XYZ file of C-alpha atoms in Angstrom:
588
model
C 98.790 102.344 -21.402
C 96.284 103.889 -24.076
C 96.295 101.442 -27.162
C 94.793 102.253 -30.753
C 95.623 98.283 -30.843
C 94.082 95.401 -28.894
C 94.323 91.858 -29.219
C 91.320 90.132 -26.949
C 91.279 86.142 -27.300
C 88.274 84.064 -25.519
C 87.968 80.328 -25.070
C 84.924 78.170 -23.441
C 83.020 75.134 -24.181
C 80.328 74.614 -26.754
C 77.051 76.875 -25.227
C 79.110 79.463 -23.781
C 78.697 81.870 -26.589
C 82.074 82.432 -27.471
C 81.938 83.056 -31.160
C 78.810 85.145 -31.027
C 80.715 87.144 -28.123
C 83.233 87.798 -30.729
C 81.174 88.603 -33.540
C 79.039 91.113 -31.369
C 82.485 92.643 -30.121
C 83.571 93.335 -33.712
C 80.197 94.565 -34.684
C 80.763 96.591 -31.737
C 84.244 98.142 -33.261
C 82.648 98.554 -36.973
C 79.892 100.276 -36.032
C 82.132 102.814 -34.389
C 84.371 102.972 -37.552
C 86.848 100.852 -35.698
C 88.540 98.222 -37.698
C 88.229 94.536 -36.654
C 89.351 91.388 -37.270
C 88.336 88.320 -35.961
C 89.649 84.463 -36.383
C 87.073 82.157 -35.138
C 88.394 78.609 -34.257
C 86.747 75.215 -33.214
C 87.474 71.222 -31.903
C 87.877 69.230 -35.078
C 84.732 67.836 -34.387
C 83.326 70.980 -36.352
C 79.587 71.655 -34.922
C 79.494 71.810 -31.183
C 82.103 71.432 -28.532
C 85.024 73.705 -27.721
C 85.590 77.213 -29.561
C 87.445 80.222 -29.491
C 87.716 82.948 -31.364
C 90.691 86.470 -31.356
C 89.110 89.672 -31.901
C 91.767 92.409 -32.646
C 90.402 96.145 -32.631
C 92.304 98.865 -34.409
C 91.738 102.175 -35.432
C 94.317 101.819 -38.957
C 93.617 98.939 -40.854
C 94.181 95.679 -40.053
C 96.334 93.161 -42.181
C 96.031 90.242 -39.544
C 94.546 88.470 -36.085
C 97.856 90.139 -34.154
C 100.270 87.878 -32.990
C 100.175 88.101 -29.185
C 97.063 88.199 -27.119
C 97.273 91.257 -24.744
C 93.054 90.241 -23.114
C 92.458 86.294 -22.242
C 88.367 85.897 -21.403
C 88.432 82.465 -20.386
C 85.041 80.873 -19.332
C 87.169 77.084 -18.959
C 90.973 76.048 -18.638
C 89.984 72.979 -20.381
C 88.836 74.446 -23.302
C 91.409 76.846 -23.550
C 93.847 74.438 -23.493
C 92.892 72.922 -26.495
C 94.269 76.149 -28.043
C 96.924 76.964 -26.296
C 99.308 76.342 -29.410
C 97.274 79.277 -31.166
C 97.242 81.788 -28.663
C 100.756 83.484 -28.118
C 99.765 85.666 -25.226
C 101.317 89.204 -24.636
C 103.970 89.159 -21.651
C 102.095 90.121 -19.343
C 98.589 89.366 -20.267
C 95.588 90.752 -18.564
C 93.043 87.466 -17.624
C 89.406 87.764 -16.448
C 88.382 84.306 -15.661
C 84.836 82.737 -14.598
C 84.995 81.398 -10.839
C 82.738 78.705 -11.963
C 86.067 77.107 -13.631
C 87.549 75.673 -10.537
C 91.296 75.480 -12.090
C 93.463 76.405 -9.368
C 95.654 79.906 -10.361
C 98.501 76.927 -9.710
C 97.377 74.600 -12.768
C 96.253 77.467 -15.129
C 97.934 76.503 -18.492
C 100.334 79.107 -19.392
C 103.826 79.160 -19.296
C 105.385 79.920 -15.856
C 107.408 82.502 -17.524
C 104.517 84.566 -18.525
C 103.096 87.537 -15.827
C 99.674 86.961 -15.457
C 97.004 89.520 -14.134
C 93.901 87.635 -13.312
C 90.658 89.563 -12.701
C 88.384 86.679 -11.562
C 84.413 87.475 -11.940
C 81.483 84.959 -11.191
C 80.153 85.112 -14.656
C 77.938 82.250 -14.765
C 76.420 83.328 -11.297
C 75.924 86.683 -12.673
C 74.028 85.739 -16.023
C 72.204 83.314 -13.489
C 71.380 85.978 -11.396
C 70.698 89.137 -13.479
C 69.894 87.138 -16.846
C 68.238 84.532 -15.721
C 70.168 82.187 -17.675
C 73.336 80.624 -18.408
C 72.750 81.578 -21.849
C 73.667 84.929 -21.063
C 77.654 84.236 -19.849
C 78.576 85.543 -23.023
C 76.766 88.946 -22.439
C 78.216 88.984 -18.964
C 81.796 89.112 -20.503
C 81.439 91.444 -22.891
C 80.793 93.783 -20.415
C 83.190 93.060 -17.765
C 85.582 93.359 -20.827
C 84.521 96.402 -21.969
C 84.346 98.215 -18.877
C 88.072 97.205 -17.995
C 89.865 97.691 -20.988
C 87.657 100.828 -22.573
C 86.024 98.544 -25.445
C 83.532 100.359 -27.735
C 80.368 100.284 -25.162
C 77.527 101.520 -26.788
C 78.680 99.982 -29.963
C 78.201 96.547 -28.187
C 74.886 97.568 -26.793
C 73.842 98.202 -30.707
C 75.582 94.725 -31.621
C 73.200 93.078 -28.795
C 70.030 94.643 -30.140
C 70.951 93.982 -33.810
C 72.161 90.214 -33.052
C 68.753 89.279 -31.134
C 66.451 91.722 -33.436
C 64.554 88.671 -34.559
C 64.062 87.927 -30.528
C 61.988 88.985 -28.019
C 62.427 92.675 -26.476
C 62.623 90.423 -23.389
C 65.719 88.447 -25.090
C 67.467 91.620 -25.822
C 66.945 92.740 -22.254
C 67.727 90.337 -21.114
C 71.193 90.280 -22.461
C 71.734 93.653 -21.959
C 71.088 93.592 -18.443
C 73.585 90.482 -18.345
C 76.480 93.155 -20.111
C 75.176 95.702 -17.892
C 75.853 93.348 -14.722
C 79.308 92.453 -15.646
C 79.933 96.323 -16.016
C 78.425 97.093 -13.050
C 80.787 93.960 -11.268
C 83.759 95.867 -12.332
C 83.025 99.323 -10.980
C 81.993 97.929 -7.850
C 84.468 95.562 -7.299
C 87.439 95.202 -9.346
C 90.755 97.109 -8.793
C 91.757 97.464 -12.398
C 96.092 96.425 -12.194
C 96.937 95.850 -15.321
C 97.879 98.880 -17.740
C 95.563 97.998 -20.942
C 92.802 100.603 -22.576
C 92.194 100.855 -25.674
C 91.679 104.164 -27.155
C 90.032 105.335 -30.155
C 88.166 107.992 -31.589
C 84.438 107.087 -32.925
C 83.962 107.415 -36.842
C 82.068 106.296 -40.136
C 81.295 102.943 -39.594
C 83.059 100.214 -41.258
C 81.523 96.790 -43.373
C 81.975 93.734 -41.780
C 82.259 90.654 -43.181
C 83.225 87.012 -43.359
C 85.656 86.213 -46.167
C 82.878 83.259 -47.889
C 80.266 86.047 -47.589
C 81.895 87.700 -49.457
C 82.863 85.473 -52.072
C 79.159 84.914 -52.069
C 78.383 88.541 -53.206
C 80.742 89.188 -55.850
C 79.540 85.772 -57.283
C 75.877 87.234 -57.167
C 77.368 90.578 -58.726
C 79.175 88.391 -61.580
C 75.969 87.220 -62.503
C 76.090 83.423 -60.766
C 72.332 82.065 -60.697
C 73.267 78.417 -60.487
C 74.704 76.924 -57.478
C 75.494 73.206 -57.069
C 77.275 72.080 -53.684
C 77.305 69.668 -51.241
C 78.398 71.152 -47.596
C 81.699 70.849 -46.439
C 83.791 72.659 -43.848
C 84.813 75.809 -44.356
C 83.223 76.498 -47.329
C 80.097 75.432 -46.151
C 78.835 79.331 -45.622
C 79.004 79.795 -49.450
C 76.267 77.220 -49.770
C 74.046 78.405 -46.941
C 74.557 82.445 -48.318
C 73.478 80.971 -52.064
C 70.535 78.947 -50.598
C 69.348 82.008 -48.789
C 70.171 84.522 -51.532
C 70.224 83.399 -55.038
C 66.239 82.769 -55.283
C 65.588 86.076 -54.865
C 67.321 87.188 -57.752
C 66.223 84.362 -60.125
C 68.689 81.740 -59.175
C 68.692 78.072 -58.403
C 70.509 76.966 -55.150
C 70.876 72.943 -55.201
C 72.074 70.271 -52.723
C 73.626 67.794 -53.920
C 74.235 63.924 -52.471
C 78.183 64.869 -52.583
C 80.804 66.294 -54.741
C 80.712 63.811 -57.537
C 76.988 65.070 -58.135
C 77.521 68.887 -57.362
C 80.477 69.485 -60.051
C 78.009 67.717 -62.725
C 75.371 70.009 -61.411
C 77.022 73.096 -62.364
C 78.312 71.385 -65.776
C 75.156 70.921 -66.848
C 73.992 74.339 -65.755
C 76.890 76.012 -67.453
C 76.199 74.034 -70.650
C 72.764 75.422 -70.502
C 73.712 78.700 -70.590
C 73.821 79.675 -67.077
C 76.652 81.367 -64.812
C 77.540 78.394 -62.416
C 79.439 77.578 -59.305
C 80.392 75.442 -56.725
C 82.523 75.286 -53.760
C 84.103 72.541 -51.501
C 87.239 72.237 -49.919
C 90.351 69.502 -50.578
C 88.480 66.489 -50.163
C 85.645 67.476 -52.244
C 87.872 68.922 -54.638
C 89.444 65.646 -54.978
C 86.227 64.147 -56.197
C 85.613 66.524 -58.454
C 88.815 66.468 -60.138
C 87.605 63.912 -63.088
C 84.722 66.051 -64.120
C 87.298 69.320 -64.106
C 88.582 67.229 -66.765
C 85.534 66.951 -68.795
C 84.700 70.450 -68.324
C 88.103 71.627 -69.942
C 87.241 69.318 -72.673
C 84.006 70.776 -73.144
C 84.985 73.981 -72.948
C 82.308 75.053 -70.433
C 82.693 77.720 -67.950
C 82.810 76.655 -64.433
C 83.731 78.396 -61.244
C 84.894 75.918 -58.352
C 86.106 77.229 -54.828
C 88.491 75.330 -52.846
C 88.292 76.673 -49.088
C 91.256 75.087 -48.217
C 91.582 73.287 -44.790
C 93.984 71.070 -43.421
C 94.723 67.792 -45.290
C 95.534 65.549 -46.137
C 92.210 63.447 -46.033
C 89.924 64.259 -43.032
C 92.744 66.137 -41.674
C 91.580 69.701 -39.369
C 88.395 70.660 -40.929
C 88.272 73.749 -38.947
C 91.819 75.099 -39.429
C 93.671 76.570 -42.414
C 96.466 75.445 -44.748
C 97.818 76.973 -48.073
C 98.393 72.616 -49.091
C 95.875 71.868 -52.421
C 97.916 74.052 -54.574
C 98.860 70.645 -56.897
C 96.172 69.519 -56.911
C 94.359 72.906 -57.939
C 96.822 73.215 -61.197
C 97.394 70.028 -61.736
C 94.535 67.855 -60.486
C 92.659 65.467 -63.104
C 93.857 63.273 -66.192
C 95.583 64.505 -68.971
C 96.215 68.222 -70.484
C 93.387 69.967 -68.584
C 93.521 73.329 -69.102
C 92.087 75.605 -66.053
C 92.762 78.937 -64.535
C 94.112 79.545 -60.521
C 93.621 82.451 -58.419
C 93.526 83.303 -54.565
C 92.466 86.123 -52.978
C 94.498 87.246 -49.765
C 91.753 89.006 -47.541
C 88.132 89.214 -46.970
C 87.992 92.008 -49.412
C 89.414 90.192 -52.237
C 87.214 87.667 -52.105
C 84.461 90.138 -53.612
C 87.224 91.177 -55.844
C 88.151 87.435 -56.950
C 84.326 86.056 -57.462
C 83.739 88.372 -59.843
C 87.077 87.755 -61.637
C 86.808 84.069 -61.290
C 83.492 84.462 -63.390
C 84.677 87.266 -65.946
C 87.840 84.311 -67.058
C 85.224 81.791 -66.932
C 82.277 83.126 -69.343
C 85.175 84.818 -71.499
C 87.491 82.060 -71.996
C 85.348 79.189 -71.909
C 86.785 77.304 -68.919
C 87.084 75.762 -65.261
C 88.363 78.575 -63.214
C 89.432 77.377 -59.679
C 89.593 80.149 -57.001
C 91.889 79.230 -53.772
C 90.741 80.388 -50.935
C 91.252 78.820 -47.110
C 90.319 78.478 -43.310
C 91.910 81.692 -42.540
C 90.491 84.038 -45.337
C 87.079 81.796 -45.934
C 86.059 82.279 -42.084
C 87.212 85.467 -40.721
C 85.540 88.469 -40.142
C 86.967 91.763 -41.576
C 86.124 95.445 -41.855
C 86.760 97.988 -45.004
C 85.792 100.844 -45.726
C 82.206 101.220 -47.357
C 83.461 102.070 -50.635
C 85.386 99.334 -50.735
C 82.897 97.004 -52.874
C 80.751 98.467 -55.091
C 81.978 101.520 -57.146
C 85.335 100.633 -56.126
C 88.036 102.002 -57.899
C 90.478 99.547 -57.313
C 88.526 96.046 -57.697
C 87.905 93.808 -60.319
C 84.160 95.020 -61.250
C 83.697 93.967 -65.127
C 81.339 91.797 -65.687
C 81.140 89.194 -68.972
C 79.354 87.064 -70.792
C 80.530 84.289 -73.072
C 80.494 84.798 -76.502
C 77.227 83.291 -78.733
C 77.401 82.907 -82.496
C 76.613 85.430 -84.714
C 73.717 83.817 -87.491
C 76.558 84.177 -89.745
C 77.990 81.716 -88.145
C 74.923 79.319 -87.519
C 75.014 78.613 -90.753
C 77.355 76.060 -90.474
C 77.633 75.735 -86.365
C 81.268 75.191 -85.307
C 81.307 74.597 -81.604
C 85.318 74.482 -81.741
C 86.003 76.120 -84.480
C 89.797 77.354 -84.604
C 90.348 80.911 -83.441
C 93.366 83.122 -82.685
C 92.245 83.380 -79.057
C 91.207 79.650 -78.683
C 87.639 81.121 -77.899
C 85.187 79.753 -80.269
C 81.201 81.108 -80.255
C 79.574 79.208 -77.877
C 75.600 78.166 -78.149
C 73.117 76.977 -75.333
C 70.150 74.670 -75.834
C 67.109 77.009 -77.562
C 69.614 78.584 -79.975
C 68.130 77.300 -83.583
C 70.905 75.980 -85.258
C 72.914 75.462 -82.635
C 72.831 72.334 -81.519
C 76.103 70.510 -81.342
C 77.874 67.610 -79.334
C 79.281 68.169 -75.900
C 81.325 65.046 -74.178
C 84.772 64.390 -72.876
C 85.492 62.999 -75.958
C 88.221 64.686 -78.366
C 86.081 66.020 -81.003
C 87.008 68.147 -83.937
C 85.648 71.873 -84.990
C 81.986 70.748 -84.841
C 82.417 68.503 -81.798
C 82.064 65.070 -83.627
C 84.305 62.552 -81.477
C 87.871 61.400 -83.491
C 90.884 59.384 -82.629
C 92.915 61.560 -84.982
C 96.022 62.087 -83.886
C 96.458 65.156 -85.389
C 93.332 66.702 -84.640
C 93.990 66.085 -81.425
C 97.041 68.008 -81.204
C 95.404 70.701 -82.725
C 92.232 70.612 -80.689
C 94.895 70.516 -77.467
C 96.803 73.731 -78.861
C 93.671 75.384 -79.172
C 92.524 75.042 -75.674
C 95.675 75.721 -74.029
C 96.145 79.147 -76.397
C 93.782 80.914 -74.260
C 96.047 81.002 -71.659
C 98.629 83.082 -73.570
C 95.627 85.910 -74.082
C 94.422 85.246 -70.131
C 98.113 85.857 -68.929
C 98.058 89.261 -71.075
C 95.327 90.750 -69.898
C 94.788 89.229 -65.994
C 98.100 89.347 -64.771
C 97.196 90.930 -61.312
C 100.662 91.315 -58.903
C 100.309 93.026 -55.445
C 103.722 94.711 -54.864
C 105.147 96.244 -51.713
C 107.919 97.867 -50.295
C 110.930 99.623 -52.198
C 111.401 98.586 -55.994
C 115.055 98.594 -55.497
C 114.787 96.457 -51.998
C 117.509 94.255 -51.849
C 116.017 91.284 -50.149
C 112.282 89.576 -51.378
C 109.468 88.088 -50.439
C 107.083 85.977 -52.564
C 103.811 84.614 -51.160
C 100.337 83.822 -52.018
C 97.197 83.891 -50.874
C 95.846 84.381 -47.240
C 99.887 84.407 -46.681
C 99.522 88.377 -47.812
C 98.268 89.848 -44.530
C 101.555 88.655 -42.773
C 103.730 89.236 -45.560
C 102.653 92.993 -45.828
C 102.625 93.797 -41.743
C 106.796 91.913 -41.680
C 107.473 94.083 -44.870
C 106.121 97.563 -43.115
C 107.945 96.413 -40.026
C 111.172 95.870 -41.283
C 111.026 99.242 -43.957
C 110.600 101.062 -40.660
C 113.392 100.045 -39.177
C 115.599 100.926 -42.280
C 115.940 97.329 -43.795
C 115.409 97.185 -47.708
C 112.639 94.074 -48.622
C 109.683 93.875 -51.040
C 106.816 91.406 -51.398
C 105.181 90.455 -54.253
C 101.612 88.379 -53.994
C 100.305 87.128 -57.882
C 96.590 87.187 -57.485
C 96.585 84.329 -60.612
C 98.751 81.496 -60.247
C 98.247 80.037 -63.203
C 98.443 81.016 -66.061
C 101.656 82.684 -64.381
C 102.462 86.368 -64.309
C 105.588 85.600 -65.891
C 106.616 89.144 -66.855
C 105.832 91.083 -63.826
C 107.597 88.584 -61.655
C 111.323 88.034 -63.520
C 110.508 92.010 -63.338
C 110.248 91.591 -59.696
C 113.546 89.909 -59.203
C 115.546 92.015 -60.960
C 117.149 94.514 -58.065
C 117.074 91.597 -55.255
C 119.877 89.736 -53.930
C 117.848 86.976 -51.935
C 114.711 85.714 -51.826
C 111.848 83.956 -49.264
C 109.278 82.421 -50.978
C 107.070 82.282 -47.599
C 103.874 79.494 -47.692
C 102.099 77.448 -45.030
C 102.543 73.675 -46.979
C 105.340 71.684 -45.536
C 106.333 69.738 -48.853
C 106.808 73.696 -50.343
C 104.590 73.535 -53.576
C 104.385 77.046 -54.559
C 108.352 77.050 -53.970
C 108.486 73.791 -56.253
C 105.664 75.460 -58.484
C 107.975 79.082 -58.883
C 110.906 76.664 -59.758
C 109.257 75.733 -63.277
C 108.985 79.285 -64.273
C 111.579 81.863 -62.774
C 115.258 82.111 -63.296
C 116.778 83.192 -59.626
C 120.242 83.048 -61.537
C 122.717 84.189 -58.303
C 120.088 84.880 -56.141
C 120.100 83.283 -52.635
C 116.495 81.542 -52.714
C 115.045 80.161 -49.377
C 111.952 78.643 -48.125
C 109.935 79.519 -45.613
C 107.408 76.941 -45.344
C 105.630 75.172 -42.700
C 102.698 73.156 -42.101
C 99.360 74.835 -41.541
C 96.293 74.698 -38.717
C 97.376 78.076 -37.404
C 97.749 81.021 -39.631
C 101.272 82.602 -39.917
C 102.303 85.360 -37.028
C 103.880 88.546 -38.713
C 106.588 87.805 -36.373
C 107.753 84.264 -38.057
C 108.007 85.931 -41.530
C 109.565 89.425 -39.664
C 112.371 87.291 -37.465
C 113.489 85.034 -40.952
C 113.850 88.127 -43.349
C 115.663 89.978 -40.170
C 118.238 87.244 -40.444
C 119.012 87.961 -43.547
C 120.581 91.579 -42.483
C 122.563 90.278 -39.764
């Protein structure tokens, strides 16, 4: 069976070289101008230890991992185990397993009900062997793979060059003769039973790249230059990107001794006149929910990712959830103004930084952009014209608003406008000076306890979001506008959504999806538009108390309208079959 479609899954121990295996396999595809799509996944103990990773290949593009395996490389049972409950394997699925792993083909961990075809190859001997090292196991399944299912060959070679081009020419032959050897292993002696190739034809190549990287470079392209961060898991690539990228375009990468000290990094930063970020994930975003407080007090631009993971507390640091979504819009003390938005693929995160920024300097507040596990650490091709000159994304870039010398005259930091935007000053600006705190403060920013300053102070801060919602009301729609059933999602959620919706329009049954890209202020037009032709609803999210359900409750009217929930906990990212099989229900 020919496939345009493959879904390969490995598994090992830490030192087996499974994520690079993966990454070099979807280098492999891009380079070719096949599109990939890898999910990368680890022990909770976060560096070192067990891995594995799901590369799927395609030749259309590619909304998600794929729900069932159809390839299992498996250099240990044990490992694999670990992530069984994230690997839904194809019935049958195709195994080539190391005969290091002693695991009898009696206690291998899959379902009894499952046909297995097991192509067993002495990897480790071979990289041993041919390689010289262990090291090289990796290398030695890449090739037995590609040789037996029809993977992009000389696209890996290129991937093995490129990934050691820092090495040795010894290194790189050193893994190529490893690939080379687990080819070779196949054609000599391996009876190929199974009925799995994948087919495609070789094109323009495709970008890849991981979902923080890409955060990373719209950020740069919005004109960040201050970074302030402390590392946690999975946002932690943001900071390393920034630390290796910002100085050379000016910018100022800083570690901080935690999240307490990174958010008051970027404060001061921002009050100084520079674009500033940070970006943590729920725990970290917990700490830094006080000084989210001052910063809508202050009025200062600040952009703050939350790479979600799984919570609460320590929870899964290496696995996704869609669960900080309170504490995003409603986190900190008081009436805190902010702004929320997610992007819902790797692409969209380029899309999203520079949006994040553009609300930010324009508005004069803390935008925070929610991201997760699954979108933060996945690689992902486009197309090359996908980022810059892009038709379609958010390119404009802003900066805030200083005081004419009209104005100087007599400075009002907070003076009263119609937009709630006042003419904001940085420290050098003669005249300028004026006093920033979390106090309440009137027009020129002296501190009061008067009650009705206050009030107006509040009104004026919150009145942005009436000219926000106006012009950044950004709804991704699909399916029929007169479907009769709905879907309503957010986030990393999309990718699912979207491959269920195409499914189901293909077989004839009517449903739409609609995915706000900002969550708050809410797109309330677009959406009550939305509901108009449906009859019942899904409101799909991976958080098991339902807050975006309990969130779309304070602002639509579903009159009639059958509403449901689909909403579980998170750790593995939805299948397109969960969301497919509950909307099916609804038509029978």
């Amino acid at each position: 069976m020919n496939s345009n479609d493959i879904v390969i899954g490995m598994a090992g121990s830490g030192g087996d070289g499974v994520v690079s295996a993966g990454e070099i396999l979807c280098n492999a595809g891009a380079s070719e101008g096949v599109h990939a799509f890898m999910l990368k996944s680890f022990g909770p103990q976060i560096r070192g230890g067990e891995s594995s990773c799901r590369v799927r290949l395609s030749k259309e593009q590619i909304q998600s991992h794929g729900d069932e395996v159809l390839v299992l490389g498996i250099f240990s049972w044990k490992d694999f185990e670990r992530f069984r409950g994230e690997m839904d394997l194809s019935n049958p699925v195709a195994i080539v397993m190391d005969t290091d792993d002693k695991t009898s083909k009696d206690d291998i961990p899959i379902d009894d009900e499952i046909d297995r075809i097991i192509y067993e190859v002495p990897i480790a001997q071979l990289a041993k062997d041919e390689a010289g090292t262990l090291q090289a196991k990796n290398m030695v399944m890449l090739g037995v793979l590609a040789e037996l299912f029809g993977l992009p060959d000389e696209g890996l070679r290129n991937a093995i060059r490129n990934k050691f081009k820092k090495k040795s020419q010894k290194v790189i032959d050193s893994n190529l003769t490893a690939m080379e050897a687990g080819a070779q292993y196949v054609r000599d002696k391996i009876e190929k039973t199974d009925n799995v190739r994948f087919s495609y034809e070789p094109s323009e190549p495709k970008v890849l790249m991981e979902g923080n990287e890409a955060f990373a470079y719209g950020a740069l392209h919005a004109g960040c230059r201050f970074f302030g961060g402390y590392p946690i898991t999975p946002s932690s690539e943001i900071m390393e990107w920034m630390s290796r990228e910002l100085p050379k375009y000016g910018g100022t990468m800083l570690q901080a001794e935690d999240e307490l000290a990174a958010i008051g990094m970027i404060i001061g930063a921002s009050f100084a006149g520079e674009k500033a970020m940070t970006a943590t994930s729920g725990p970290g975003l917990s700490l830094m929910s006080e000084q989210i407080g001052l910063a809508s007090m202050a009025e200062l631009p600040l952009v703050i990712v939350d790479v979600q993971r799984t919570g609460p507390s320590t929870g899964i640091p290496t696995k996704t959830e869609q669960a900080d979504l309170q504490q995003a819009l409603y986190g900190t003390h008081g009436d805190a103004n902010r702004v929320v938005i997610a992007p819902s693929d790797v692409e969209d995160c380029f899309d999203v930084a520079v949006e994040a920024f553009y609300i930010s300097e324009k508005y004069q507040l803390p935008v925070i952009v929610l991201s997760d596990q699954y979108v933060g650490q996945r690689k992902e091709t486009f197309d090359q014209d996908a980022l810059f000159g892009s038709e379609n994304g958010f390119m404009k870039q802003t900066h805030r608003v200083t005081p004419s010398d009209e104005e100087l005259e007599d400075y009002k930091r907070f003076a009263k406008t119609e937009t709630g935007v006042s003419p904001m000053t940085y420290p050098g600006i003669e005249k300028g000076m004026y006093q920033a705190a979390g106090i309440e403060h009137g027009e020129y920013g002296l501190p009061t306890s008067d009650v009705d300053i206050h009030a107006d102070m509040t009104e004026k801060r919150f009145r942005k979001n009436e000219h926000i919602a106006k012009e950044l009301n950004f709804v991704r729609f699909y399916g029929p506008e007169d479907a009769e059933v709905g879907i309503i999602g957010w986030g990393s959620s999309k990718g699912a959504i979207k491959e269920a919706i195409q499914q189901l329009n293909d077989e004839g049954y009517s449903v739409s999806a609609a995915i706000p890209q900002i969550i708050l202020p809410f797109p309330q037009e677009k959406m009550e538009k939305y509901l108009e032709p449906l009859k019942s609803i899904y409101i799909v999210e991976m958080s098991y108390s339902a807050q975006f359900y309990k969130y779309l409750m304070g602002f639509l009217r579903f009159g009639d309208r059958e509403v449901k929930k689909y909403a579980r906990s998170g750790a593995a990212p939805f299948n397109v079959s969960e969301i497919y099989n509950a909307v099916k229900g609804e038509f029978e």
